[in-house]
Amino acid sequence: MKNPAITSDLNQLSLCFFIKLVQDQGKHIVVSYAREHSNDMIVEIFPTRTQFTVGNKLFGFTSTNLYDDTWQHLCLTWENTQGVTKLYKDGQFTEQVTNHASKNYALKAGGFLVLGQEQDSIGGRFDREQTLHGRLASVNMWDKVLSESDIAAQYTNCSVPYGSVINWTVFKNLTRGNVAVEEP
């Protein structure tokens, strides 16, 4: 958990990470951010879809299957000019979803960001059923929409540059609960 996680309001973002789901537990929570609502931003992975919520506006993607016990790279981008979110899997564009209700929305600074757990209240009320059963690596977030070539390079090079908003190295020292940090 990191608080405050975001230092300035965001009109656009890119969130990238490597993930390995080791159990089909139904819903997996990758990232949750809460400031004004319990789900100002959340990434949820289900067996047949991935959901990305920004400002309680849902973006649903159906073209991803991540339940194969291998490491995969995901990137989600969002911008508030048109309310467009894109999903990239293993460096390749997979799907775009538009939710006009997110136009002109700004993700407000100052909230709690939690990896692997949904917040049912800001910074708390965690439910065992709303968690991640797997592994995460290189979770980074930027205050811009990354280009397709930048996203492809992250996967190809198997490395993610440090995010301008969220930096993976910060989370190694902020663990709570049943979390193990492994170094290569």
mmCIF file of C-alpha atoms in Angstrom:
data_model
loop_
_atom_site.group_PDB
_atom_site.id
_atom_site.type_symbol
_atom_site.label_atom_id
_atom_site.label_comp_id
_atom_site.label_asym_id
_atom_site.label_seq_id
_atom_site.Cartn_x
_atom_site.Cartn_y
_atom_site.Cartn_z
ATOM 1 C CA MET A 1 0.000 0.000 0.000
ATOM 2 C CA LYS A 2 1.245 3.473 -0.854
ATOM 3 C CA ASN A 3 -0.308 6.728 0.355
ATOM 4 C CA PRO A 4 -0.281 9.252 -1.134
ATOM 5 C CA ALA A 5 0.263 7.271 -4.309
ATOM 6 C CA ILE A 6 -0.479 9.913 -6.934
ATOM 7 C CA THR A 7 0.928 13.408 -6.421
ATOM 8 C CA SER A 8 -0.991 15.297 -9.132
ATOM 9 C CA ASP A 9 -4.334 14.808 -10.889
ATOM 10 C CA LEU A 10 -4.205 12.586 -14.003
ATOM 11 C CA ASN A 11 -6.045 13.211 -17.276
ATOM 12 C CA GLN A 12 -4.321 10.248 -18.881
ATOM 13 C CA LEU A 13 -2.220 7.317 -17.755
ATOM 14 C CA SER A 14 -0.468 4.112 -18.693
ATOM 15 C CA LEU A 15 -0.300 1.204 -16.255
ATOM 16 C CA CYS A 16 1.992 -1.709 -17.143
ATOM 17 C CA PHE A 17 3.001 -4.873 -15.308
ATOM 18 C CA PHE A 18 4.039 -8.500 -15.649
ATOM 19 C CA ILE A 19 1.629 -11.027 -14.141
ATOM 20 C CA LYS A 20 1.510 -14.773 -13.604
ATOM 21 C CA LEU A 21 -1.811 -16.161 -12.438
ATOM 22 C CA VAL A 22 -1.273 -19.487 -10.728
ATOM 23 C CA GLN A 23 -4.846 -20.274 -9.735
ATOM 24 C CA ASP A 24 -8.209 -19.859 -11.370
ATOM 25 C CA GLN A 25 -9.935 -18.228 -8.412
ATOM 26 C CA GLY A 26 -12.554 -16.323 -10.380
ATOM 27 C CA LYS A 27 -11.640 -12.682 -9.892
ATOM 28 C CA HIS A 28 -8.101 -11.408 -9.376
ATOM 29 C CA ILE A 29 -7.467 -7.850 -8.191
ATOM 30 C CA VAL A 30 -4.228 -6.468 -9.611
ATOM 31 C CA VAL A 31 -4.296 -2.803 -8.580
ATOM 32 C CA SER A 32 -6.768 -0.634 -6.690
ATOM 33 C CA TYR A 33 -6.610 3.123 -6.107
ATOM 34 C CA ALA A 34 -8.996 4.877 -3.748
ATOM 35 C CA ARG A 35 -9.363 8.533 -2.882
ATOM 36 C CA GLU A 36 -12.922 9.747 -3.374
ATOM 37 C CA HIS A 37 -14.481 6.300 -3.864
ATOM 38 C CA SER A 38 -13.368 2.796 -3.001
ATOM 39 C CA ASN A 39 -12.697 2.148 -6.709
ATOM 40 C CA ASP A 40 -11.354 5.364 -8.224
ATOM 41 C CA MET A 41 -9.166 3.030 -10.287
ATOM 42 C CA ILE A 42 -9.069 -0.761 -10.290
ATOM 43 C CA VAL A 43 -7.781 -3.569 -12.513
ATOM 44 C CA GLU A 44 -9.653 -6.869 -12.192
ATOM 45 C CA ILE A 45 -8.934 -10.064 -14.127
ATOM 46 C CA PHE A 46 -11.617 -12.713 -14.591
ATOM 47 C CA PRO A 47 -11.368 -16.017 -16.510
ATOM 48 C CA THR A 48 -12.928 -14.534 -19.675
ATOM 49 C CA ARG A 49 -12.364 -10.789 -19.336
ATOM 50 C CA THR A 50 -10.245 -8.004 -17.902
ATOM 51 C CA GLN A 51 -11.906 -4.974 -16.367
ATOM 52 C CA PHE A 52 -10.355 -1.551 -15.875
ATOM 53 C CA THR A 53 -12.275 1.051 -13.926
ATOM 54 C CA VAL A 54 -11.344 4.743 -13.826
ATOM 55 C CA GLY A 55 -13.504 7.081 -11.760
ATOM 56 C CA ASN A 56 -16.172 4.392 -11.378
ATOM 57 C CA LYS A 57 -16.392 4.217 -15.203
ATOM 58 C CA LEU A 58 -15.989 0.621 -16.389
ATOM 59 C CA PHE A 59 -13.945 -0.510 -19.380
ATOM 60 C CA GLY A 60 -14.398 -4.239 -20.104
ATOM 61 C CA PHE A 61 -12.060 -6.256 -22.326
ATOM 62 C CA THR A 62 -12.983 -9.739 -23.498
ATOM 63 C CA SER A 63 -9.976 -10.707 -25.585
ATOM 64 C CA THR A 64 -7.613 -11.751 -22.805
ATOM 65 C CA ASN A 65 -7.066 -15.164 -21.268
ATOM 66 C CA LEU A 66 -4.383 -15.005 -18.598
ATOM 67 C CA TYR A 67 -4.984 -18.325 -16.819
ATOM 68 C CA ASP A 68 -2.143 -20.350 -18.265
ATOM 69 C CA ASP A 69 0.450 -20.240 -15.430
ATOM 70 C CA THR A 70 2.971 -18.268 -17.530
ATOM 71 C CA TRP A 71 4.332 -14.755 -17.167
ATOM 72 C CA GLN A 72 2.495 -12.241 -19.311
ATOM 73 C CA HIS A 73 2.885 -8.529 -19.839
ATOM 74 C CA LEU A 74 -0.148 -6.226 -19.713
ATOM 75 C CA CYS A 75 -0.455 -2.497 -20.342
ATOM 76 C CA LEU A 76 -3.582 -0.407 -20.017
ATOM 77 C CA THR A 77 -3.761 3.152 -21.288
ATOM 78 C CA TRP A 78 -6.498 5.700 -20.650
ATOM 79 C CA GLU A 79 -7.102 9.287 -21.710
ATOM 80 C CA ASN A 80 -9.974 11.583 -20.808
ATOM 81 C CA THR A 81 -10.234 13.544 -24.066
ATOM 82 C CA GLN A 82 -12.355 10.842 -25.731
ATOM 83 C CA GLY A 83 -12.661 8.394 -22.816
ATOM 84 C CA VAL A 84 -10.578 5.734 -24.578
ATOM 85 C CA THR A 85 -8.781 2.847 -22.907
ATOM 86 C CA LYS A 86 -6.515 0.402 -24.725
ATOM 87 C CA LEU A 87 -5.257 -2.982 -23.615
ATOM 88 C CA TYR A 88 -1.942 -4.459 -24.721
ATOM 89 C CA LYS A 89 -0.935 -8.049 -24.008
ATOM 90 C CA ASP A 90 2.642 -9.246 -24.477
ATOM 91 C CA GLY A 91 3.526 -6.054 -26.338
ATOM 92 C CA GLN A 92 0.646 -6.259 -28.813
ATOM 93 C CA PHE A 93 -2.476 -4.117 -29.007
ATOM 94 C CA THR A 94 -5.492 -6.340 -28.286
ATOM 95 C CA GLU A 95 -8.550 -4.159 -27.785
ATOM 96 C CA GLN A 96 -9.860 -0.616 -27.399
ATOM 97 C CA VAL A 97 -12.912 0.413 -25.378
ATOM 98 C CA THR A 98 -14.512 3.849 -25.227
ATOM 99 C CA ASN A 99 -16.577 5.015 -22.296
ATOM 100 C CA HIS A 100 -17.732 8.569 -22.957
ATOM 101 C CA ALA A 101 -18.705 8.934 -19.297
ATOM 102 C CA SER A 102 -14.968 9.195 -18.485
ATOM 103 C CA LYS A 103 -14.483 12.203 -20.778
ATOM 104 C CA ASN A 104 -13.056 15.173 -18.882
ATOM 105 C CA TYR A 105 -12.657 13.061 -15.726
ATOM 106 C CA ALA A 106 -9.446 13.540 -13.744
ATOM 107 C CA LEU A 107 -8.074 10.857 -11.433
ATOM 108 C CA LYS A 108 -7.478 12.911 -8.299
ATOM 109 C CA ALA A 109 -4.175 12.934 -6.442
ATOM 110 C CA GLY A 110 -3.640 11.896 -2.847
ATOM 111 C CA GLY A 111 -5.256 8.466 -2.565
ATOM 112 C CA PHE A 112 -4.193 4.983 -1.501
ATOM 113 C CA LEU A 113 -2.804 2.548 -4.094
ATOM 114 C CA VAL A 114 -2.801 -1.143 -3.196
ATOM 115 C CA LEU A 115 -1.355 -4.006 -5.230
ATOM 116 C CA GLY A 116 -3.162 -7.342 -5.197
ATOM 117 C CA GLN A 117 -6.177 -6.312 -3.115
ATOM 118 C CA GLU A 118 -9.406 -4.351 -3.558
ATOM 119 C CA GLN A 119 -10.200 -1.576 -1.083
ATOM 120 C CA ASP A 120 -13.818 -1.660 0.098
ATOM 121 C CA SER A 121 -13.158 1.635 1.841
ATOM 122 C CA ILE A 122 -10.363 4.102 1.271
ATOM 123 C CA GLY A 123 -7.191 2.398 2.491
ATOM 124 C CA GLY A 124 -8.982 -0.527 4.109
ATOM 125 C CA ARG A 125 -11.833 -3.009 4.606
ATOM 126 C CA PHE A 126 -10.023 -5.729 2.708
ATOM 127 C CA ASP A 127 -11.907 -8.896 1.756
ATOM 128 C CA ARG A 128 -10.056 -12.213 1.275
ATOM 129 C CA GLU A 129 -12.212 -12.943 -1.771
ATOM 130 C CA GLN A 130 -11.006 -9.765 -3.518
ATOM 131 C CA THR A 131 -7.335 -10.498 -3.896
ATOM 132 C CA LEU A 132 -4.666 -11.640 -6.340
ATOM 133 C CA HIS A 133 -3.649 -15.294 -6.472
ATOM 134 C CA GLY A 134 -0.459 -15.074 -8.451
ATOM 135 C CA ARG A 135 2.648 -13.028 -8.980
ATOM 136 C CA LEU A 136 3.243 -9.443 -10.023
ATOM 137 C CA ALA A 137 6.376 -7.725 -11.248
ATOM 138 C CA SER A 138 7.383 -4.362 -12.659
ATOM 139 C CA VAL A 139 4.155 -2.507 -11.834
ATOM 140 C CA ASN A 140 4.648 1.046 -13.124
ATOM 141 C CA MET A 141 2.335 3.900 -14.016
ATOM 142 C CA TRP A 142 2.950 7.004 -16.118
ATOM 143 C CA ASP A 143 1.090 10.296 -16.450
ATOM 144 C CA LYS A 144 0.816 9.881 -20.230
ATOM 145 C CA VAL A 145 -0.360 7.392 -22.821
ATOM 146 C CA LEU A 146 2.671 5.359 -23.867
ATOM 147 C CA SER A 147 3.205 4.688 -27.555
ATOM 148 C CA GLU A 148 2.654 1.234 -29.017
ATOM 149 C CA SER A 149 6.395 0.975 -29.707
ATOM 150 C CA ASP A 150 7.268 1.826 -26.071
ATOM 151 C CA ILE A 151 4.854 -0.848 -24.844
ATOM 152 C CA ALA A 152 6.185 -3.421 -27.325
ATOM 153 C CA ALA A 153 9.752 -2.656 -26.193
ATOM 154 C CA GLN A 154 8.828 -3.346 -22.552
ATOM 155 C CA TYR A 155 7.691 -6.843 -23.461
ATOM 156 C CA THR A 156 10.464 -7.563 -25.971
ATOM 157 C CA ASN A 157 13.197 -6.438 -23.570
ATOM 158 C CA CYS A 158 11.431 -8.014 -20.571
ATOM 159 C CA SER A 159 11.933 -4.796 -18.621
ATOM 160 C CA VAL A 160 9.774 -1.838 -17.773
ATOM 161 C CA PRO A 161 11.282 1.612 -17.246
ATOM 162 C CA TYR A 162 10.342 3.310 -13.989
ATOM 163 C CA GLY A 163 6.966 4.984 -14.079
ATOM 164 C CA SER A 164 6.632 8.723 -13.538
ATOM 165 C CA VAL A 165 3.634 8.226 -11.200
ATOM 166 C CA ILE A 166 4.109 4.756 -9.681
ATOM 167 C CA ASN A 167 7.541 3.178 -9.511
ATOM 168 C CA TRP A 168 7.862 -0.589 -8.918
ATOM 169 C CA THR A 169 10.923 -0.261 -6.674
ATOM 170 C CA VAL A 170 8.891 1.627 -4.036
ATOM 171 C CA PHE A 171 6.619 -1.350 -3.379
ATOM 172 C CA LYS A 172 9.371 -3.751 -2.337
ATOM 173 C CA ASN A 173 9.537 -2.075 1.084
ATOM 174 C CA LEU A 174 5.780 -1.517 1.530
ATOM 175 C CA THR A 175 4.511 -5.089 1.861
ATOM 176 C CA ARG A 176 1.768 -6.131 4.267
ATOM 177 C CA GLY A 177 -0.019 -9.421 4.780
ATOM 178 C CA ASN A 178 0.825 -12.654 2.976
ATOM 179 C CA VAL A 179 3.277 -11.163 0.460
ATOM 180 C CA ALA A 180 6.686 -12.518 -0.461
ATOM 181 C CA VAL A 181 9.243 -10.392 -2.326
ATOM 182 C CA GLU A 182 11.571 -12.454 -4.500
ATOM 183 C CA GLU A 183 14.728 -11.062 -6.057
ATOM 184 C CA PRO A 184 16.126 -12.650 -9.232
#
